[in-house]
C-alpha positions as a Python dict, from the first residue, in 0.01 Angstrom:
ca = {
    (1, 'M'): (0, 0, 0),
    (2, 'S'): (333, -265, 78),
    (3, 'G'): (679, -270, 119),
    (4, 'I'): (930, -275, 391),
    (5, 'T'): (769, 112, 521),
    (6, 'F'): (463, -114, 508),
    (7, 'V'): (634, -391, 746),
    (8, 'L'): (774, -117, 952),
    (9, 'N'): (437, 29, 1019),
    (10, 'L'): (301, -320, 1155),
    (11, 'A'): (634, -350, 1344),
    (12, 'R'): (556, -8, 1539),
    (13, 'E'): (211, -104, 1573),
    (14, 'A'): (323, -381, 1762),
    (15, 'L'): (567, -265, 1922),
    (16, 'M'): (358, 23, 2061),
    (17, 'A'): (57, -286, 2148),
    (18, 'Q'): (319, -525, 2348),
    (19, 'Q'): (455, -205, 2528),
    (20, 'R'): (74, -120, 2656),
    (21, 'G'): (45, -483, 2753),
    (22, 'I'): (347, -441, 2966),
    (23, 'H'): (214, -122, 3115),
    (24, 'V'): (-150, -257, 3198),
    (25, 'T'): (58, -594, 3381),
    (26, 'G'): (300, -375, 3545),
    (27, 'H'): (-23, -197, 3660),
    (28, 'N'): (-169, -437, 3835),
    (29, 'I'): (124, -600, 3946),
    (30, 'A'): (206, -246, 4119),
    (31, 'N'): (-145, -236, 4276),
    (32, 'V'): (-153, -637, 4418),
    (33, 'N'): (-227, -474, 4777),
    (34, 'T'): (-425, -203, 4680),
    (35, 'P'): (-777, -258, 4868),
    (36, 'G'): (-1053, -240, 4619),
    (37, 'Y'): (-829, -253, 4308),
    (38, 'T'): (-969, -455, 3999),
    (39, 'R'): (-759, -619, 3772),
    (40, 'Q'): (-740, -468, 3418),
    (41, 'R'): (-666, -581, 3094),
    (42, 'L'): (-557, -460, 2750),
    (43, 'I'): (-778, -551, 2465),
    (44, 'L'): (-601, -587, 2135),
    (45, 'T'): (-771, -658, 1809),
    (46, 'A'): (-678, -688, 1460),
    (47, 'N'): (-639, -345, 1219),
    (48, 'A'): (-843, -383, 921),
    (49, 'V'): (-710, -495, 582),
    (50, 'T'): (-604, -391, 284),
    (51, 'V'): (-579, -483, -43),
    (52, 'D'): (-276, -467, -253),
    (53, 'S'): (-325, -658, -614),
    (54, 'R'): (-564, -853, -564),
    (55, 'I'): (-436, -970, -212),
    (56, 'K'): (-571, -895, 96),
    (57, 'L'): (-327, -791, 367),
    (58, 'G'): (-351, -718, 736),
    (59, 'L'): (-262, -424, 936),
    (60, 'G'): (-156, -550, 1191),
    (61, 'V'): (-226, -480, 1562),
    (62, 'K'): (-414, -222, 1777),
    (63, 'S'): (-482, -129, 2103),
    (64, 'D'): (-865, -115, 2109),
    (65, 'S'): (-896, -26, 2552),
    (66, 'V'): (-839, -132, 2903),
    (67, 'V'): (-1086, -341, 3043),
    (68, 'Q'): (-1174, -417, 3417),
    (69, 'Y'): (-1227, -786, 3554),
    (70, 'F'): (-1545, -635, 3751),
    (71, 'D'): (-1770, -858, 3953),
    (72, 'R'): (-2088, -627, 3959),
    (73, 'L'): (-2316, -892, 4117),
    (74, 'T'): (-2064, -997, 4389),
    (75, 'T'): (-1960, -643, 4448),
    (76, 'K'): (-2363, -562, 4520),
    (77, 'H'): (-2384, -827, 4754),
    (78, 'I'): (-2045, -726, 4926),
    (79, 'N'): (-2193, -402, 4967),
    (80, 'Q'): (-2494, -496, 5127),
    (81, 'R'): (-2356, -745, 5370),
    (82, 'T'): (-2088, -511, 5455),
    (83, 'S'): (-2357, -289, 5596),
    (84, 'E'): (-2494, -578, 5807),
    (85, 'L'): (-2186, -645, 5918),
    (86, 'S'): (-2063, -307, 6036),
    (87, 'K'): (-2401, -284, 6231),
    (88, 'Y'): (-2294, -579, 6435),
    (89, 'E'): (-1938, -513, 6502),
    (90, 'S'): (-2083, -153, 6595),
    (91, 'K'): (-2325, -330, 6845),
    (92, 'Q'): (-2071, -574, 6987),
    (93, 'S'): (-1868, -355, 7195),
    (94, 'I'): (-2174, -162, 7354),
    (95, 'L'): (-2346, -463, 7390),
    (96, 'E'): (-2026, -609, 7572),
    (97, 'Y'): (-1983, -304, 7812),
    (98, 'L'): (-2364, -331, 7935),
    (99, 'Q'): (-2295, -661, 8016),
    (100, 'G'): (-1968, -521, 8176),
    (101, 'I'): (-2235, -287, 8358),
    (102, 'F'): (-2474, -550, 8532),
    (103, 'N'): (-2145, -800, 8591),
    (104, 'E'): (-2291, -1034, 8851),
    (105, 'E'): (-1975, -1254, 8906),
    (106, 'S'): (-1786, -1001, 9091),
    (107, 'G'): (-2026, -1047, 9397),
    (108, 'N'): (-2105, -671, 9378),
    (109, 'G'): (-2400, -702, 9166),
    (110, 'L'): (-2766, -577, 9188),
    (111, 'N'): (-2835, -962, 9247),
    (112, 'K'): (-2598, -924, 9573),
    (113, 'T'): (-2758, -671, 9694),
    (114, 'L'): (-3121, -784, 9685),
    (115, 'E'): (-3006, -1085, 9826),
    (116, 'D'): (-2839, -905, 10131),
    (117, 'F'): (-3175, -671, 10140),
    (118, 'W'): (-3411, -953, 10193),
    (119, 'N'): (-3174, -1108, 10446),
    (120, 'A'): (-3188, -760, 10634),
    (121, 'W'): (-3564, -784, 10658),
    (122, 'Q'): (-3525, -1193, 10792),
    (123, 'D'): (-3285, -1069, 11031),
    (124, 'L'): (-3537, -780, 11164),
    (125, 'A'): (-3793, -1047, 11159),
    (126, 'D'): (-3558, -1251, 11389),
    (127, 'N'): (-3550, -967, 11667),
    (128, 'P'): (-3805, -667, 11554),
    (129, 'G'): (-3690, -443, 11871),
    (130, 'G'): (-3301, -445, 11748),
    (131, 'I'): (-3195, -112, 11665),
    (132, 'A'): (-2848, -310, 11527),
    (133, 'E'): (-3091, -495, 11296),
    (134, 'R'): (-3273, -195, 11190),
    (135, 'T'): (-3002, 2, 11097),
    (136, 'A'): (-2810, -284, 10892),
    (137, 'L'): (-3124, -285, 10733),
    (138, 'L'): (-3105, 66, 10643),
    (139, 'Q'): (-2713, 14, 10527),
    (140, 'K'): (-2835, -273, 10317),
    (141, 'T'): (-3122, -81, 10140),
    (142, 'N'): (-2908, 228, 10054),
    (143, 'N'): (-2648, -28, 9897),
    (144, 'M'): (-2890, -199, 9689),
    (145, 'C'): (-3075, 159, 9582),
    (146, 'H'): (-2705, 275, 9465),
    (147, 'R'): (-2691, -54, 9300),
    (148, 'F'): (-2980, 72, 9088),
    (149, 'Y'): (-2837, 396, 9054),
    (150, 'A'): (-2533, 307, 8897),
    (151, 'L'): (-2681, 92, 8642),
    (152, 'Y'): (-2960, 315, 8563),
    (153, 'N'): (-2691, 613, 8504),
    (154, 'G'): (-2479, 370, 8344),
    (155, 'L'): (-2723, 314, 8059),
    (156, 'V'): (-2832, 684, 8066),
    (157, 'Q'): (-2480, 783, 7993),
    (158, 'T'): (-2433, 495, 7724),
    (159, 'K'): (-2772, 617, 7556),
    (160, 'N'): (-2668, 970, 7537),
    (161, 'E'): (-2338, 904, 7391),
    (162, 'M'): (-2541, 714, 7090),
    (163, 'N'): (-2571, 1073, 6952),
    (164, 'T'): (-2274, 1167, 6988),
    (165, 'N'): (-2145, 819, 6775),
    (166, 'L'): (-2431, 895, 6554),
    (167, 'K'): (-2298, 1283, 6485),
    (168, 'I'): (-1965, 1130, 6379),
    (169, 'S'): (-2128, 863, 6163),
    (170, 'V'): (-2391, 1110, 5995),
    (171, 'N'): (-2069, 1393, 5941),
    (172, 'E'): (-1846, 1079, 5802),
    (173, 'L'): (-2132, 990, 5564),
    (174, 'N'): (-2152, 1359, 5432),
    (175, 'T'): (-1827, 1373, 5347),
    (176, 'L'): (-1834, 1075, 5138),
    (177, 'T'): (-2133, 1170, 4981),
    (178, 'E'): (-1954, 1463, 4842),
    (179, 'Q'): (-1623, 1251, 4728),
    (180, 'V'): (-1857, 1000, 4498),
    (181, 'A'): (-2060, 1321, 4333),
    (182, 'S'): (-1688, 1437, 4272),
    (183, 'L'): (-1580, 1139, 4130),
    (184, 'N'): (-1907, 1125, 3937),
    (185, 'E'): (-1842, 1432, 3718),
    (186, 'R'): (-1481, 1314, 3717),
    (187, 'V'): (-1576, 988, 3556),
    (188, 'V'): (-1844, 1108, 3329),
    (189, 'A'): (-1570, 1393, 3169),
    (190, 'S'): (-1317, 1130, 3156),
    (191, 'E'): (-1560, 858, 2991),
    (192, 'A'): (-1680, 1137, 2753),
    (193, 'S'): (-1413, 1025, 2453),
    (194, 'G'): (-1505, 688, 2501),
    (195, 'T'): (-1270, 553, 2696),
    (196, 'T'): (-1329, 354, 3087),
    (197, 'A'): (-1210, 548, 3402),
    (198, 'N'): (-1095, 193, 3553),
    (199, 'D'): (-912, 361, 3840),
    (200, 'L'): (-1185, 637, 3917),
    (201, 'R'): (-1452, 390, 3926),
    (202, 'D'): (-1238, 195, 4176),
    (203, 'Q'): (-1201, 497, 4375),
    (204, 'R'): (-1567, 549, 4373),
    (205, 'I'): (-1695, 180, 4434),
    (206, 'N'): (-1431, 213, 4777),
    (207, 'L'): (-1643, 487, 4868),
    (208, 'I'): (-1948, 343, 4812),
    (209, 'E'): (-1852, 42, 5040),
    (210, 'K'): (-1730, 278, 5329),
    (211, 'M'): (-2090, 446, 5324),
    (212, 'S'): (-2218, 68, 5360),
    (213, 'Q'): (-2034, 66, 5687),
    (214, 'L'): (-2216, 364, 5788),
    (215, 'V'): (-2574, 324, 5619),
    (216, 'D'): (-2778, 79, 5427),
    (217, 'T'): (-2728, 133, 5061),
    (218, 'T'): (-2786, 38, 4722),
    (219, 'Y'): (-2677, 228, 4381),
    (220, 'I'): (-2764, 256, 4056),
    (221, 'E'): (-2517, 289, 3755),
    (222, 'S'): (-2632, 571, 3476),
    (223, 'D'): (-2550, 535, 3083),
    (224, 'N'): (-2304, 827, 3117),
    (225, 'G'): (-2101, 653, 3377),
    (226, 'S'): (-2181, 792, 3682),
    (227, 'M'): (-2398, 647, 4005),
    (228, 'M'): (-2702, 747, 4170),
    (229, 'V'): (-2658, 608, 4569),
    (230, 'L'): (-2951, 565, 4779),
    (231, 'T'): (-3032, 416, 5114),
    (232, 'T'): (-3220, 119, 5080),
    (233, 'S'): (-3534, 314, 5190),
    (234, 'G'): (-3529, 531, 4860),
    (235, 'I'): (-3339, 836, 5057),
    (236, 'P'): (-3105, 968, 4762),
    (237, 'L'): (-2786, 1053, 4859),
    (238, 'V'): (-2602, 1112, 4529),
    (239, 'D'): (-2726, 1175, 4214),
    (240, 'G'): (-2434, 1258, 3925),
    (241, 'N'): (-2240, 1526, 4066),
    (242, 'E'): (-2526, 1641, 4353),
    (243, 'S'): (-2490, 1516, 4693),
    (244, 'W'): (-2726, 1589, 5000),
    (245, 'E'): (-2650, 1594, 5321),
    (246, 'L'): (-2789, 1474, 5642),
    (247, 'Y'): (-2842, 1650, 6001),
    (248, 'Q'): (-2855, 1543, 6323),
    (249, 'E'): (-3055, 1764, 6581),
    (250, 'G'): (-3144, 1594, 6881),
    (251, 'N'): (-3276, 1229, 6857),
    (252, 'N'): (-3389, 1352, 6485),
    (253, 'I'): (-3213, 1338, 6152),
    (254, 'Y'): (-3309, 1542, 5852),
    (255, 'W'): (-3237, 1523, 5454),
    (256, 'N'): (-3112, 1828, 5310),
    (257, 'N'): (-3246, 2052, 5608),
    (258, 'I'): (-3611, 1919, 5540),
    (259, 'P'): (-3766, 1928, 5888),
    (260, 'T'): (-3901, 1602, 5896),
    (261, 'D'): (-3728, 1336, 6083),
    (262, 'I'): (-3602, 1027, 5876),
    (263, 'S'): (-3440, 841, 6119),
    (264, 'N'): (-3641, 566, 6133),
    (265, 'R'): (-3634, 525, 5713),
    (266, 'L'): (-3208, 460, 5851),
    (267, 'S'): (-3139, 90, 5903),
    (268, 'G'): (-2758, -68, 5868),
    (269, 'G'): (-2441, 17, 5923),
    (270, 'K'): (-2274, 243, 6248),
    (271, 'I'): (-2625, 491, 6190),
    (272, 'G'): (-2843, 164, 6244),
    (273, 'A'): (-2660, 46, 6528),
    (274, 'W'): (-2649, 324, 6726),
    (275, 'M'): (-2983, 430, 6640),
    (276, 'D'): (-3126, 43, 6758),
    (277, 'L'): (-2892, 97, 7031),
    (278, 'R'): (-3048, 423, 7139),
    (279, 'D'): (-3419, 376, 7023),
    (280, 'E'): (-3477, 0, 7155),
    (281, 'I'): (-3177, -186, 7315),
    (282, 'I'): (-3070, 39, 7585),
    (283, 'P'): (-3443, 195, 7628),
    (284, 'Q'): (-3569, -114, 7709),
    (285, 'Y'): (-3311, -232, 7920),
    (286, 'M'): (-3408, 117, 8135),
    (287, 'A'): (-3772, 37, 8135),
    (288, 'D'): (-3754, -303, 8267),
    (289, 'L'): (-3480, -185, 8531),
    (290, 'D'): (-3770, 70, 8583),
    (291, 'E'): (-4001, -215, 8663),
    (292, 'L'): (-3804, -418, 8902),
    (293, 'A'): (-3754, -77, 9086),
    (294, 'G'): (-4052, 66, 9044),
    (295, 'T'): (-4252, -326, 9172),
    (296, 'M'): (-3987, -320, 9464),
    (297, 'L'): (-4082, 59, 9550),
    (298, 'S'): (-4487, -16, 9565),
    (299, 'Q'): (-4456, -347, 9692),
    (300, 'V'): (-4244, -316, 10026),
    (301, 'N'): (-4442, 59, 10062),
    (302, 'G'): (-4774, -123, 10023),
    (303, 'L'): (-4712, -339, 10343),
    (304, 'H'): (-4510, -93, 10517),
    (305, 'Y'): (-4741, 190, 10490),
    (306, 'G'): (-5010, 19, 10732),
    (307, 'G'): (-4758, -139, 10935),
    (308, 'Y'): (-4649, -27, 11270),
    (309, 'A'): (-4297, 127, 11417),
    (310, 'L'): (-4178, 115, 11764),
    (311, 'D'): (-4330, 442, 11868),
    (312, 'N'): (-4652, 250, 11750),
    (313, 'S'): (-4661, 531, 11469),
    (314, 'T'): (-4813, 404, 11138),
    (315, 'N'): (-4888, 552, 10770),
    (316, 'R'): (-4529, 598, 10731),
    (317, 'Y'): (-4366, 490, 10412),
    (318, 'F'): (-4029, 264, 10348),
    (319, 'F'): (-3899, 406, 10038),
    (320, 'N'): (-3973, 757, 9894),
    (321, 'P'): (-4298, 777, 9720),
    (322, 'F'): (-4218, 739, 9352),
    (323, 'N'): (-4396, 980, 9117),
    (324, 'M'): (-4788, 1006, 9180),
    (325, 'G'): (-4862, 622, 9299),
    (326, 'P'): (-4981, 445, 9515),
    (327, 'L'): (-5162, 755, 9705),
    (328, 'Q'): (-5440, 732, 9975),
    (329, 'Y'): (-5744, 1012, 9894),
    (330, 'G'): (-6003, 1105, 10120),
    (331, 'P'): (-6166, 1210, 10348),
    (332, 'P'): (-6508, 1067, 10204),
    (333, 'W'): (-6604, 1265, 9916),
    (334, 'T'): (-6937, 1449, 9983),
    (335, 'G'): (-7085, 1485, 9574),
    (336, 'G'): (-7088, 1849, 9657),
    (337, 'S'): (-6828, 1946, 9386),
    (338, 'T'): (-6564, 1840, 9190),
    (339, 'V'): (-6252, 1718, 9374),
    (340, 'S'): (-5919, 1761, 9223),
    (341, 'V'): (-5659, 1497, 9334),
    (342, 'G'): (-5323, 1376, 9198),
    (343, 'G'): (-5022, 1583, 9082),
    (344, 'A'): (-4791, 1700, 8845),
    (345, 'Y'): (-4564, 1406, 8656),
    (346, 'T'): (-4247, 1471, 8596),
    (347, 'G'): (-4200, 1258, 8300),
    (348, 'N'): (-4059, 1394, 7950),
    (349, 'A'): (-4258, 1197, 7657),
    (350, 'T'): (-4566, 1051, 7644),
    (351, 'K'): (-4671, 775, 7921),
    (352, 'T'): (-4902, 494, 8000),
    (353, 'F'): (-5084, 528, 8290),
    (354, 'T'): (-5286, 202, 8462),
    (355, 'F'): (-5558, 408, 8679),
    (356, 'T'): (-5739, 138, 8940),
    (357, 'I'): (-6059, 300, 9170),
    (358, 'D'): (-6073, 128, 9501),
    (359, 'G'): (-6366, 258, 9714),
    (360, 'S'): (-6568, 104, 10049),
    (361, 'G'): (-6939, 72, 9828),
    (362, 'T'): (-6965, 11, 9504),
    (363, 'V'): (-6835, 237, 9209),
    (364, 'G'): (-7122, 394, 9007),
    (365, 'T'): (-7197, 253, 8646),
    (366, 'N'): (-7164, 634, 8472),
    (367, 'S'): (-6811, 716, 8285),
    (368, 'F'): (-6556, 951, 8475),
    (369, 'T'): (-6319, 1180, 8280),
    (370, 'V'): (-5979, 1220, 8369),
    (371, 'D'): (-5850, 1599, 8263),
    (372, 'W'): (-5481, 1659, 8230),
    (373, 'D'): (-5315, 1992, 8213),
    (374, 'D'): (-4927, 1987, 8156),
    (375, 'G'): (-4853, 2320, 8291),
    (376, 'K'): (-4767, 2428, 7910),
    (377, 'G'): (-5093, 2497, 7814),
    (378, 'N'): (-5174, 2162, 7673),
    (379, 'T'): (-5505, 2014, 7809),
    (380, 'G'): (-5706, 1729, 7730),
    (381, 'T'): (-6000, 1521, 7884),
    (382, 'L'): (-6021, 1133, 7908),
    (383, 'S'): (-6371, 935, 7938),
    (384, 'V'): (-6308, 587, 8087),
    (385, 'T'): (-6625, 397, 8175),
    (386, 'A'): (-6669, 281, 8534),
    (387, 'T'): (-6599, -67, 8456),
    (388, 'D'): (-6296, -19, 8222),
    (389, 'Y'): (-6016, 77, 8367),
    (390, 'S'): (-5797, 56, 8063),
    (391, 'N'): (-5436, 232, 7966),
    (392, 'L'): (-5434, 554, 7943),
    (393, 'S'): (-5179, 751, 7771),
    (394, 'V'): (-5148, 1140, 7788),
    (395, 'F'): (-4866, 1393, 7786),
    (396, 'E'): (-4612, 1519, 7994),
    (397, 'G'): (-4835, 1582, 8289),
    (398, 'I'): (-5169, 1494, 8423),
    (399, 'Q'): (-5407, 1591, 8641),
    (400, 'I'): (-5670, 1359, 8767),
    (401, 'S'): (-6048, 1539, 8849),
    (402, 'F'): (-6389, 1373, 8939),
    (403, 'G'): (-6695, 1600, 8841),
    (404, 'A'): (-7016, 1552, 9091),
    (405, 'G'): (-7164, 1226, 9087),
    (406, 'D'): (-6982, 1111, 8780),
    (407, 'V'): (-6837, 804, 9017),
    (408, 'V'): (-6845, 749, 9345),
    (409, 'V'): (-7137, 800, 9543),
    (410, 'D'): (-7195, 1059, 9856),
    (411, 'T'): (-6968, 929, 10152),
    (412, 'E'): (-6748, 671, 9959),
    (413, 'T'): (-6407, 669, 10010),
    (414, 'F'): (-6181, 596, 9736),
    (415, 'S'): (-5839, 636, 9618),
    (416, 'V'): (-5639, 669, 9260),
    (417, 'D'): (-5329, 412, 9211),
    (418, 'V'): (-5135, 595, 8906),
    (419, 'T'): (-4880, 325, 8781),
    (420, 'D'): (-4566, 440, 8579),
    (421, 'N'): (-4222, 350, 8681),
    (422, 'T'): (-4089, 540, 8453),
    (423, 'G'): (-3725, 666, 8601),
    (424, 'A'): (-3792, 444, 8900),
    (425, 'A'): (-3431, 282, 8872),
    (426, 'G'): (-3260, 592, 8876),
    (427, 'S'): (-3502, 750, 9217),
    (428, 'I'): (-3528, 458, 9443),
    (429, 'A'): (-3424, 576, 9788),
    (430, 'L'): (-3545, 571, 10153),
    (431, 'S'): (-3802, 761, 10239),
    (432, 'S'): (-3727, 1084, 10502),
    (433, 'D'): (-3958, 895, 10721),
    (434, 'V'): (-3699, 590, 10811),
    (435, 'D'): (-3407, 752, 10682),
    (436, 'G'): (-3161, 806, 10987),
    (437, 'D'): (-3492, 697, 11213),
    (438, 'P'): (-3413, 302, 11240),
    (439, 'E'): (-3703, 310, 11486),
    (440, 'N'): (-3932, 394, 11227),
    (441, 'I'): (-3926, 96, 11044),
    (442, 'A'): (-4258, -98, 11041),
    (443, 'A'): (-4194, -433, 11138),
    (444, 'S'): (-4517, -503, 11361),
    (445, 'T'): (-4877, -557, 11206),
    (446, 'A'): (-5054, -379, 11538),
    (447, 'P'): (-4940, -76, 11783),
    (448, 'G'): (-4811, -155, 12103),
    (449, 'E'): (-4632, -506, 12022),
    (450, 'S'): (-4273, -436, 12008),
    (451, 'G'): (-4234, -782, 11943),
    (452, 'N'): (-4432, -835, 11670),
    (453, 'N'): (-4251, -931, 11400),
    (454, 'Q'): (-4557, -1029, 11121),
    (455, 'N'): (-4487, -708, 10873),
    (456, 'A'): (-4115, -781, 10838),
    (457, 'L'): (-4212, -1147, 10761),
    (458, 'A'): (-4463, -1015, 10499),
    (459, 'I'): (-4192, -793, 10360),
    (460, 'Q'): (-3938, -1053, 10350),
    (461, 'A'): (-4175, -1313, 10188),
    (462, 'L'): (-4222, -1060, 9870),
    (463, 'Q'): (-3889, -1206, 9772),
    (464, 'D'): (-4058, -1536, 9708),
    (465, 'E'): (-4437, -1398, 9599),
    (466, 'T'): (-4499, -1457, 9227),
    (467, 'L'): (-4594, -1119, 9067),
    (468, 'N'): (-4712, -996, 8751),
    (469, 'I'): (-4420, -732, 8617),
    (470, 'R'): (-4422, -585, 8311),
    (471, 'K'): (-4163, -644, 8010),
    (472, 'W'): (-4121, -384, 7746),
    (473, 'I'): (-4035, -388, 7387),
    (474, 'Y'): (-3902, -112, 7201),
    (475, 'Q'): (-3890, -88, 6822),
    (476, 'R'): (-3800, 229, 6616),
    (477, 'G'): (-4109, 377, 6447),
    (478, 'T'): (-4327, 221, 6709),
    (479, 'L'): (-4463, 306, 7054),
    (480, 'P'): (-4313, 110, 7332),
    (481, 'S'): (-4565, -234, 7427),
    (482, 'S'): (-4533, -431, 7737),
    (483, 'Q'): (-4668, -746, 7799),
    (484, 'D'): (-4672, -892, 8219),
    (485, 'Q'): (-4391, -1136, 8322),
    (486, 'S'): (-4522, -1386, 8603),
    (487, 'G'): (-4236, -1452, 8870),
    (488, 'T'): (-4061, -1319, 9142),
    (489, 'M'): (-3885, -993, 9151),
    (490, 'D'): (-3554, -1185, 9192),
    (491, 'E'): (-3649, -1438, 8865),
    (492, 'Y'): (-3760, -1119, 8683),
    (493, 'Y'): (-3374, -981, 8697),
    (494, 'T'): (-3221, -1314, 8643),
    (495, 'I'): (-3434, -1317, 8303),
    (496, 'F'): (-3324, -933, 8268),
    (497, 'V'): (-2967, -1053, 8266),
    (498, 'G'): (-3001, -1327, 8064),
    (499, 'D'): (-3171, -1120, 7812),
    (500, 'I'): (-2851, -924, 7797),
    (501, 'G'): (-2667, -1261, 7736),
    (502, 'M'): (-2866, -1401, 7493),
    (503, 'L'): (-2866, -1096, 7268),
    (504, 'I'): (-2509, -1051, 7296),
    (505, 'E'): (-2489, -1431, 7155),
    (506, 'E'): (-2706, -1367, 6867),
    (507, 'N'): (-2560, -1044, 6761),
    (508, 'N'): (-2209, -1254, 6781),
    (509, 'Q'): (-2367, -1514, 6571),
    (510, 'N'): (-2499, -1238, 6321),
    (511, 'Q'): (-2191, -1075, 6305),
    (512, 'S'): (-2006, -1435, 6244),
    (513, 'F'): (-2258, -1525, 5964),
    (514, 'N'): (-2203, -1211, 5790),
    (515, 'Q'): (-1817, -1181, 5805),
    (516, 'T'): (-1821, -1533, 5670),
    (517, 'M'): (-2064, -1417, 5408),
    (518, 'I'): (-1838, -1137, 5304),
    (519, 'D'): (-1507, -1363, 5295),
    (520, 'Q'): (-1685, -1615, 5117),
    (521, 'L'): (-1770, -1320, 4875),
    (522, 'N'): (-1451, -1156, 4854),
    (523, 'E'): (-1303, -1494, 4746),
    (524, 'I'): (-1544, -1514, 4487),
    (525, 'R'): (-1454, -1126, 4353),
    (526, 'D'): (-1082, -1185, 4375),
    (527, 'S'): (-1120, -1527, 4174),
    (528, 'I'): (-1231, -1277, 3920),
    (529, 'S'): (-1111, -892, 3982),
    (530, 'G'): (-818, -986, 4218),
    (531, 'V'): (-460, -939, 4076),
    (532, 'N'): (-334, -1296, 4050),
    (533, 'L'): (88, -1258, 4038),
    (534, 'D'): (153, -1603, 3880),
    (535, 'E'): (-100, -1487, 3602),
    (536, 'E'): (71, -1141, 3541),
    (537, 'T'): (399, -1287, 3517),
    (538, 'V'): (285, -1508, 3245),
    (539, 'N'): (149, -1232, 3061),
    (540, 'L'): (438, -995, 3118),
    (541, 'I'): (669, -1282, 2983),
    (542, 'K'): (400, -1311, 2698),
    (543, 'Y'): (432, -945, 2630),
    (544, 'Q'): (791, -929, 2656),
    (545, 'H'): (839, -1231, 2365),
    (546, 'A'): (600, -1000, 2183),
    (547, 'F'): (782, -709, 2205),
    (548, 'T'): (1113, -890, 2108),
    (549, 'A'): (954, -1057, 1802),
    (550, 'A'): (818, -695, 1688),
    (551, 'S'): (1219, -554, 1766),
    (552, 'K'): (1326, -864, 1547),
    (553, 'L'): (1098, -750, 1283),
    (554, 'V'): (1228, -368, 1280),
    (555, 'T'): (1554, -490, 1241),
    (556, 'V'): (1489, -734, 973),
    (557, 'C'): (1302, -444, 780),
    (558, 'D'): (1650, -242, 846),
    (559, 'E'): (1885, -477, 710),
    (560, 'M'): (1622, -493, 395),
    (561, 'L'): (1655, -98, 334),
    (562, 'Q'): (2054, -135, 420),
    (563, 'D'): (2042, -436, 140),
    (564, 'L'): (1875, -201, -96),
    (565, 'L'): (2067, 72, -68),
    (566, 'S'): (2375, -96, -125),
    (567, 'M'): (2240, -208, -488),
    (568, 'R'): (2368, -2, -774),
}
């Protein structure tokens, strides 16, 4: 095979190859600003040679394939960091909102109302018989209670909004998984002929990156070009042309309609952020705020109950008693029968109660039982030794029963202190004993002494009293735990507000770190996969000159044919 026709075939193949090069280069230039686009390159190879009269002659050039400058390792790292960045970005706005709720700079925060509350008790101590001081104390107390309400309700509302955000994110994730499965099918079909579906692959990796903004994911590419996408905990979301949906119901998330909650296996992205806020951060703030309100309530009530009002009455509460404790039970127990004391707890989850037995004599060495009944058919009996009053966990309701002779001896008086402050911040209020009746405030420690201010001073002194107040830790997948924090109630709240600021600062640092990492990784990926207009311009000129040269070859062949045809 030789001659002018052979040369024309070479020129034709060269023209087509350079034209394809210009096409690929133009495609790169057109997508220079397309997010996630990966630069492509035309691979040219020499055709096989032919032998003509023992001379090996080349058969020109052919377009072998169009490949991507795809950096797999960097892209995977970006995918992981995107999930982390999205999580911290999603938390940021909510945390800043929470900080605004507890804003103490305006002068109207809880810290100010606490200060006014303690000052009002001091004013009453200065004039224990004064109705004006008593009325002012009730007003300052109402202000403090309303501030507790506002903070607590703000936390409850924000916690409930997390489920709304979660539902939106889960639905968005389901849409993306369907789209990735569809692209998997198209990629496999497109590459069945041996060509690479570059643009479809770009679309798919962009969708997977969007999935990472919602939840922490990883992916595995199969030999046929399809991808399997899973959460980092191994929950499959996409495999080939098949996808599985997540479904949210209440606080639970289910996979593929299987009634097993998988929420604790999901992390990262917006979904991880919403669940961290709903199940860890906000419940911890609510529990700590409840501890402060509950401590305030029990400490003040404990002193006020034993004090005397202007009419010499006693045994009055200042705050409305919360839940079951502290309550005194009597008269003296005779040991003749089982005595039930207490009442129904109004909580809606597993709670921890601390029981303390106090009496005028020595508590017996036998164990006693706590029988509980939640009114829904759920009952149980817990055994506690007389020397070990540890924390007891019960379900929703509790009723305390003592069997004859189990704990106390004949004629012994006793009380049961059930300590659980859940919901105290949303319930703290003046009791009916004093609300609207300032004369019933027990400022005195003795009857018939209207000028006695010792009880008012004792209550005011609570401001500076060092107490052990529980601080809670909530972690998804585990039961909440607590540890005592020693300090005054004012110090407890100061640390509480400081914790919010520290959490925001930590979140900012993590967000900044992940943003910096993504920026650096994007620079690395762009240096490999991104479109460089200067480089593409050079390629365009290169292909243009090659095309011109191939065209010249056609012209030469045409002239040679004309010369042959003109010969006689």
